[in-house]
Amino acid sequence: MRVAVARETRPGETRVALVPELVPRLTGLGYAVAVEPDAGRGALHADEDYLEAGAEVVEAAWQDADLVVSVNPLDPAVVRRLRPGTATVSFLPAAASLDLVADLRDCGVTSFAMELVPRISRAQSMDALSSQSLVSGYRCAIVAAGLLRRFLPLNMTAAGTVPPAAVVVLGAGVAGLQAIATCKRLGAVVKAYDVRAAAAEEIRSVGAQAIDLELETLEGSGGYAREMSEDRAERQRRLLAPYVAAADALITTAAVPGRQAPLLVTADMVEHMAPGSVVVDLAAESGGNVEGSVPGKVVRIGAAQVWGGANVPGQMPGPASRLYAQNVVNLVTLMTRQASEDGGAAAFAPDFEDEIVTGSCVTHDGTVWHEPTRLALEGEAPR
Amino acid sequence: MRVAVARETRPGETRVALVPELVPRLTGLGYAVAVEPDAGRGALHADEDYLEAGAEVVEAAWQDADLVVSVNPLDPAVVRRLRPGTATVSFLPAAASLDLVADLRDCGVTSFAMELVPRISRAQSMDALSSQSLVSGYRCAIVAAGLLRRFLPLNMTAAGTVPPAAVVVLGAGVAGLQAIATCKRLGAVVKAYDVRAAAAEEIRSVGAQAIDLELETLEGSGGYAREMSEDRAERQRRLLAPYVAAADALITTAAVPGRQAPLLVTADMVEHMAPGSVVVDLAAESGGNVEGSVPGKVVRIGAAQVWGGANVPGQMPGPASRLYAQNVVNLVTLMTRQASEDGGAAAFAPDFEDEIVTGSCVTHDGTVWHEPTRLALEGEAPR
């Protein structure tokens, strides 16, 4: 059984789906591991590191692999050359990649999407959305601290006192909570808001003040928020405006995978911020929580600098890759039948009775397994 | 009595010697305060803010001022047009500015250098070197955290654990201690070294491990280190090499005002750092603690990114200006004779019996007051 580690081809991608440190986890299961040359380069893992860890380094390693692991979906050209029955594990935004899903189906590829791994406790160690959000949240706080030309902590000196910075965090999922915790570590005064009822306690648990707008909460499935009406969104923006105006730094992290990010903050709200203020919009790539933010750029809105995130986990490729690889290895381990004492070989054999397997599967055996995607492909509206 | 606040002219200077918030401190002493247009711009203080605080905004405000305050020394062209008897308060690296000192003397200007304020407890609130180092030290830590593409804190997740970053800080004065404290806040494992004996305890007091090289210590005057022999420097570098090689981030802050910074780390030592390592050299402008660092630039040495500081306090112009202004106002207050009940007007009247006044004075009444500078000007070697 061979696992191939793809060299990522998306522009700007620095991560890799397997780090050398975790190669032994797979070889220990009975896999041969083949890594494409330079696959780990962006994450500062040299080919030699993989060789030392027990992997081979092979160009087009996917050609004779049973399983191909990657961060981003494979290129369509690669998919079309996979042997039928090959499995893939990667992020795979199915609803937004219908052509690729059709290719995977037609080529008989069994594909698993990391973002579809169910949010149940048994699958926590495979939750790549959470692990990458952890990295993003930390990074957002560090970026805000770097852009902000003042202290985050209170400073008491012989000459006098400099007050701490006021940080507002919108969205208190994994990324938001990590951003809050990091800003708190640095000594900032942090207030945070999330539309979910459960969030207030989590916000307080990491040391921030939970903003209460006295609006109805919007608990969705899987711990994510559900979408809100435009009327509620408008009231929410109006109520948030004074908090935004009073912030030295605003960090927005409200994103739901596969959906357009909600517009939480208008350009007008940013224009009411004081000179030198900083906005960090983690959701810039999926439409932006902040009107006018641009992915990968710092733009000026009013007197504030507005930073738009672009592949934010990829800005810390070492830890992001390591955590992602741990998620992937844990998922692959679940899908592997161990070698048996009576000589049965180990095999990649996902159990299609297991809700983690069925939940994360996009295509299998010539069919689209993920029902919303199948319906979308058949021209019906997704559920 | 008029105090003028100069608009800084040094390229890249963002600070200002007086912030609007502190204008009332001076007007309360009986001064009229005149600020040059746009003087506060780099620190995000608008002319209107000064007006509201009770100052005037006047072009060439120094023309009829009794006292001119600035961050950097005034331009020679301005000095030559000051009225005899005018006083100036600014940073003034006298030994490196002999021509300017001669101008100040010949024009009958009474000049005070903030870096010469004695390091005695009564003058702590006037210690601008310390206040600016506080800003620099914080900034160095934030810059290191931003350049380092990994977590500073330990992260324990469902998928596994990411170890904390290892930071080494060389030089544990005000800037070094602040850098240590900030990295500790962020959760890094910090080790630090300073040639002064007293430093080890201070290093431990902010939570870092004090590196003991078992070399003789080099306690100098005023809390600064004294210079070391080339032989000791060489042994020190050899002993520090393994600490540098093991660091994810190295922050160097060893600088003594008015002197060339000691070379603590050779390029060869940096080349032994792991890929992705980061070096922050606060002393780059004064020759550099790290061989090859370039002020204002990030250069690559081996597999490390090396950031060279350039006007680092000016990278946080708001707090740096505020703290500097507090230092200046405290010094000016000391030098002001309050209005008396029997109608005597308030006056700028430095008491030349006071060691803070005599210690910080560079020129007065047509003579060079600061003896090392006077000797240097007379062509003799400075003490």
PDB file of C-alpha atoms in Angstrom, chain B residues 180-344:
ATOM      1  CA  ILE B 180      11.870  39.155  27.421  1.00  0.00           C
ATOM      2  CA  ALA B 181       8.675  40.069  29.255  1.00  0.00           C
ATOM      3  CA  THR B 182       6.738  40.403  26.009  1.00  0.00           C
ATOM      4  CA  CYS B 183       7.990  37.065  24.646  1.00  0.00           C
ATOM      5  CA  LYS B 184       7.161  35.449  27.987  1.00  0.00           C
ATOM      6  CA  ARG B 185       3.663  36.924  27.846  1.00  0.00           C
ATOM      7  CA  LEU B 186       3.282  35.220  24.476  1.00  0.00           C
ATOM      8  CA  GLY B 187       4.369  31.922  26.003  1.00  0.00           C
ATOM      9  CA  ALA B 188       7.845  31.487  24.544  1.00  0.00           C
ATOM     10  CA  VAL B 189      10.679  29.757  26.372  1.00  0.00           C
ATOM     11  CA  VAL B 190      13.193  32.570  26.869  1.00  0.00           C
ATOM     12  CA  LYS B 191      16.864  32.516  27.784  1.00  0.00           C
ATOM     13  CA  ALA B 192      18.826  35.729  28.179  1.00  0.00           C
ATOM     14  CA  TYR B 193      22.358  36.938  28.718  1.00  0.00           C
ATOM     15  CA  ASP B 194      23.914  40.200  29.832  1.00  0.00           C
ATOM     16  CA  VAL B 195      27.497  40.990  30.763  1.00  0.00           C
ATOM     17  CA  ARG B 196      26.409  42.802  33.942  1.00  0.00           C
ATOM     18  CA  ALA B 197      26.287  40.826  37.188  1.00  0.00           C
ATOM     19  CA  ALA B 198      23.039  42.463  38.300  1.00  0.00           C
ATOM     20  CA  ALA B 199      21.296  41.350  35.131  1.00  0.00           C
ATOM     21  CA  ALA B 200      20.854  37.668  36.019  1.00  0.00           C
ATOM     22  CA  GLU B 201      18.395  38.439  38.770  1.00  0.00           C
ATOM     23  CA  GLU B 202      16.482  40.925  36.600  1.00  0.00           C
ATOM     24  CA  ILE B 203      16.320  38.347  33.812  1.00  0.00           C
ATOM     25  CA  ARG B 204      14.858  35.799  36.211  1.00  0.00           C
ATOM     26  CA  SER B 205      12.448  38.385  37.617  1.00  0.00           C
ATOM     27  CA  VAL B 206      10.756  38.685  34.215  1.00  0.00           C
ATOM     28  CA  GLY B 207      10.514  34.929  33.861  1.00  0.00           C
ATOM     29  CA  ALA B 208      13.460  34.018  31.664  1.00  0.00           C
ATOM     30  CA  GLN B 209      16.379  31.705  32.293  1.00  0.00           C
ATOM     31  CA  ALA B 210      19.646  33.615  32.792  1.00  0.00           C
ATOM     32  CA  ILE B 211      22.445  32.191  30.668  1.00  0.00           C
ATOM     33  CA  ASP B 212      25.624  31.842  32.730  1.00  0.00           C
ATOM     34  CA  LEU B 213      28.757  31.734  30.593  1.00  0.00           C
ATOM     35  CA  GLU B 214      31.094  31.761  33.604  1.00  0.00           C
ATOM     36  CA  LEU B 215      32.924  34.811  32.311  1.00  0.00           C
ATOM     37  CA  GLU B 216      33.858  37.840  34.371  1.00  0.00           C
ATOM     38  CA  THR B 217      31.063  40.421  34.496  1.00  0.00           C
ATOM     39  CA  LEU B 218      31.404  43.947  33.152  1.00  0.00           C
ATOM     40  CA  GLU B 219      29.542  46.362  35.349  1.00  0.00           C
ATOM     41  CA  GLY B 220      29.938  49.926  34.051  1.00  0.00           C
ATOM     42  CA  SER B 221      28.633  53.244  35.286  1.00  0.00           C
ATOM     43  CA  GLY B 222      25.016  54.391  35.327  1.00  0.00           C
ATOM     44  CA  GLY B 223      23.722  50.839  35.054  1.00  0.00           C
ATOM     45  CA  TYR B 224      25.298  50.311  31.647  1.00  0.00           C
ATOM     46  CA  ALA B 225      27.843  47.686  30.710  1.00  0.00           C
ATOM     47  CA  ARG B 226      31.445  48.688  30.196  1.00  0.00           C
ATOM     48  CA  GLU B 227      33.341  47.766  27.086  1.00  0.00           C
ATOM     49  CA  MET B 228      35.064  44.421  26.908  1.00  0.00           C
ATOM     50  CA  SER B 229      38.379  43.287  25.533  1.00  0.00           C
ATOM     51  CA  GLU B 230      38.415  41.620  22.127  1.00  0.00           C
ATOM     52  CA  ASP B 231      39.631  38.440  23.794  1.00  0.00           C
ATOM     53  CA  ARG B 232      36.693  38.313  26.164  1.00  0.00           C
ATOM     54  CA  ALA B 233      34.307  39.186  23.329  1.00  0.00           C
ATOM     55  CA  GLU B 234      35.663  36.280  21.321  1.00  0.00           C
ATOM     56  CA  ARG B 235      35.293  33.818  24.202  1.00  0.00           C
ATOM     57  CA  GLN B 236      31.786  35.137  24.836  1.00  0.00           C
ATOM     58  CA  ARG B 237      30.772  34.587  21.209  1.00  0.00           C
ATOM     59  CA  ARG B 238      32.156  31.047  21.314  1.00  0.00           C
ATOM     60  CA  LEU B 239      30.198  30.259  24.462  1.00  0.00           C
ATOM     61  CA  LEU B 240      27.014  31.870  23.151  1.00  0.00           C
ATOM     62  CA  ALA B 241      27.144  30.010  19.818  1.00  0.00           C
ATOM     63  CA  PRO B 242      25.202  26.919  20.937  1.00  0.00           C
ATOM     64  CA  TYR B 243      22.466  29.093  22.489  1.00  0.00           C
ATOM     65  CA  VAL B 244      22.132  31.069  19.276  1.00  0.00           C
ATOM     66  CA  ALA B 245      22.080  27.898  17.170  1.00  0.00           C
ATOM     67  CA  ALA B 246      19.250  26.459  19.265  1.00  0.00           C
ATOM     68  CA  ALA B 247      17.096  29.598  19.178  1.00  0.00           C
ATOM     69  CA  ASP B 248      14.051  30.011  16.955  1.00  0.00           C
ATOM     70  CA  ALA B 249      14.294  33.751  17.548  1.00  0.00           C
ATOM     71  CA  LEU B 250      17.291  35.784  18.668  1.00  0.00           C
ATOM     72  CA  ILE B 251      16.783  39.350  19.901  1.00  0.00           C
ATOM     73  CA  THR B 252      19.865  41.485  20.541  1.00  0.00           C
ATOM     74  CA  THR B 253      19.587  44.715  22.497  1.00  0.00           C
ATOM     75  CA  ALA B 254      23.133  45.383  23.714  1.00  0.00           C
ATOM     76  CA  ALA B 255      23.840  49.025  23.085  1.00  0.00           C
ATOM     77  CA  VAL B 256      25.472  51.718  25.151  1.00  0.00           C
ATOM     78  CA  PRO B 257      24.454  55.256  24.201  1.00  0.00           C
ATOM     79  CA  GLY B 258      27.040  57.085  22.161  1.00  0.00           C
ATOM     80  CA  ARG B 259      29.214  54.034  21.633  1.00  0.00           C
ATOM     81  CA  GLN B 260      29.590  51.444  18.890  1.00  0.00           C
ATOM     82  CA  ALA B 261      27.403  48.453  19.743  1.00  0.00           C
ATOM     83  CA  PRO B 262      29.374  45.324  20.667  1.00  0.00           C
ATOM     84  CA  LEU B 263      29.494  42.542  18.072  1.00  0.00           C
ATOM     85  CA  LEU B 264      27.864  39.700  19.978  1.00  0.00           C
ATOM     86  CA  VAL B 265      26.918  37.371  17.146  1.00  0.00           C
ATOM     87  CA  THR B 266      28.902  36.637  13.992  1.00  0.00           C
ATOM     88  CA  ALA B 267      27.345  35.742  10.644  1.00  0.00           C
ATOM     89  CA  ASP B 268      28.768  32.257  11.155  1.00  0.00           C
ATOM     90  CA  MET B 269      26.792  31.881  14.375  1.00  0.00           C
ATOM     91  CA  VAL B 270      23.601  32.946  12.560  1.00  0.00           C
ATOM     92  CA  GLU B 271      24.337  30.442   9.788  1.00  0.00           C
ATOM     93  CA  HIS B 272      24.087  27.669  12.354  1.00  0.00           C
ATOM     94  CA  MET B 273      20.490  28.592  13.155  1.00  0.00           C
ATOM     95  CA  ALA B 274      17.720  26.358  11.786  1.00  0.00           C
ATOM     96  CA  PRO B 275      15.680  27.230   8.674  1.00  0.00           C
ATOM     97  CA  GLY B 276      12.930  29.709   9.521  1.00  0.00           C
ATOM     98  CA  SER B 277      14.864  31.266  12.379  1.00  0.00           C
ATOM     99  CA  VAL B 278      14.579  34.955  13.045  1.00  0.00           C
ATOM    100  CA  VAL B 279      17.069  37.515  14.322  1.00  0.00           C
ATOM    101  CA  VAL B 280      16.072  40.973  15.544  1.00  0.00           C
ATOM    102  CA  ASP B 281      19.004  43.347  16.023  1.00  0.00           C
ATOM    103  CA  LEU B 282      17.893  46.457  17.885  1.00  0.00           C
ATOM    104  CA  ALA B 283      21.444  47.814  17.752  1.00  0.00           C
ATOM    105  CA  ALA B 284      21.760  47.693  13.947  1.00  0.00           C
ATOM    106  CA  GLU B 285      21.964  51.492  13.696  1.00  0.00           C
ATOM    107  CA  SER B 286      24.914  51.775  16.052  1.00  0.00           C
ATOM    108  CA  GLY B 287      27.003  49.145  14.301  1.00  0.00           C
ATOM    109  CA  GLY B 288      24.968  46.100  15.129  1.00  0.00           C
ATOM    110  CA  ASN B 289      25.145  43.313  17.688  1.00  0.00           C
ATOM    111  CA  VAL B 290      24.801  40.900  14.779  1.00  0.00           C
ATOM    112  CA  GLU B 291      27.289  40.815  11.933  1.00  0.00           C
ATOM    113  CA  GLY B 292      25.542  41.610   8.658  1.00  0.00           C
ATOM    114  CA  SER B 293      22.385  43.182  10.042  1.00  0.00           C
ATOM    115  CA  VAL B 294      21.226  46.240   8.089  1.00  0.00           C
ATOM    116  CA  PRO B 295      19.239  49.069   9.732  1.00  0.00           C
ATOM    117  CA  GLY B 296      15.692  49.241   8.393  1.00  0.00           C
ATOM    118  CA  LYS B 297      15.970  46.035   6.373  1.00  0.00           C
ATOM    119  CA  VAL B 298      15.317  42.325   6.649  1.00  0.00           C
ATOM    120  CA  VAL B 299      18.284  40.430   5.181  1.00  0.00           C
ATOM    121  CA  ARG B 300      18.904  36.734   4.882  1.00  0.00           C
ATOM    122  CA  ILE B 301      21.931  35.216   6.591  1.00  0.00           C
ATOM    123  CA  GLY B 302      22.146  31.467   6.120  1.00  0.00           C
ATOM    124  CA  ALA B 303      18.605  30.207   6.627  1.00  0.00           C
ATOM    125  CA  ALA B 304      17.628  33.003   9.016  1.00  0.00           C
ATOM    126  CA  GLN B 305      15.844  36.294   8.443  1.00  0.00           C
ATOM    127  CA  VAL B 306      17.742  39.126  10.115  1.00  0.00           C
ATOM    128  CA  TRP B 307      15.823  42.315  10.930  1.00  0.00           C
ATOM    129  CA  GLY B 308      17.875  45.418  11.597  1.00  0.00           C
ATOM    130  CA  GLY B 309      16.286  48.122  13.719  1.00  0.00           C
ATOM    131  CA  ALA B 310      16.094  51.723  12.481  1.00  0.00           C
ATOM    132  CA  ASN B 311      14.550  54.331  14.779  1.00  0.00           C
ATOM    133  CA  VAL B 312      12.668  51.547  16.513  1.00  0.00           C
ATOM    134  CA  PRO B 313      10.918  53.819  19.054  1.00  0.00           C
ATOM    135  CA  GLY B 314       9.664  55.775  16.029  1.00  0.00           C
ATOM    136  CA  GLN B 315       7.864  52.640  14.864  1.00  0.00           C
ATOM    137  CA  MET B 316       5.454  53.219  17.749  1.00  0.00           C
ATOM    138  CA  PRO B 317       5.324  57.019  17.529  1.00  0.00           C
ATOM    139  CA  GLY B 318       2.266  57.433  19.739  1.00  0.00           C
ATOM    140  CA  PRO B 319       3.539  55.856  22.954  1.00  0.00           C
ATOM    141  CA  ALA B 320       7.159  56.790  22.235  1.00  0.00           C
ATOM    142  CA  SER B 321       6.192  60.474  21.866  1.00  0.00           C
ATOM    143  CA  ARG B 322       3.973  60.374  24.894  1.00  0.00           C
ATOM    144  CA  LEU B 323       6.659  58.891  27.123  1.00  0.00           C
ATOM    145  CA  TYR B 324       9.350  61.184  25.702  1.00  0.00           C
ATOM    146  CA  ALA B 325       7.101  64.198  26.223  1.00  0.00           C
ATOM    147  CA  GLN B 326       6.543  63.157  29.823  1.00  0.00           C
ATOM    148  CA  ASN B 327      10.314  62.956  30.287  1.00  0.00           C
ATOM    149  CA  VAL B 328      10.774  66.397  28.724  1.00  0.00           C
ATOM    150  CA  VAL B 329       7.970  68.004  30.722  1.00  0.00           C
ATOM    151  CA  ASN B 330       9.359  66.559  33.946  1.00  0.00           C
ATOM    152  CA  LEU B 331      12.801  67.947  33.139  1.00  0.00           C
ATOM    153  CA  VAL B 332      11.405  71.339  32.172  1.00  0.00           C
ATOM    154  CA  THR B 333       9.351  71.406  35.352  1.00  0.00           C
ATOM    155  CA  LEU B 334      12.525  70.858  37.366  1.00  0.00           C
ATOM    156  CA  MET B 335      14.121  73.787  35.553  1.00  0.00           C
ATOM    157  CA  THR B 336      11.177  76.145  36.016  1.00  0.00           C
ATOM    158  CA  ARG B 337      10.910  78.643  38.830  1.00  0.00           C
ATOM    159  CA  GLN B 338       7.269  78.800  39.822  1.00  0.00           C
ATOM    160  CA  ALA B 339       5.463  82.101  39.975  1.00  0.00           C
ATOM    161  CA  SER B 340       5.664  83.442  43.515  1.00  0.00           C
ATOM    162  CA  GLU B 341       2.855  84.796  45.640  1.00  0.00           C
ATOM    163  CA  ASP B 342       4.412  88.239  45.771  1.00  0.00           C
ATOM    164  CA  GLY B 343       4.017  88.572  41.994  1.00  0.00           C
ATOM    165  CA  GLY B 344       7.298  87.126  40.745  1.00  0.00           C
TER     166      GLY B 344
END
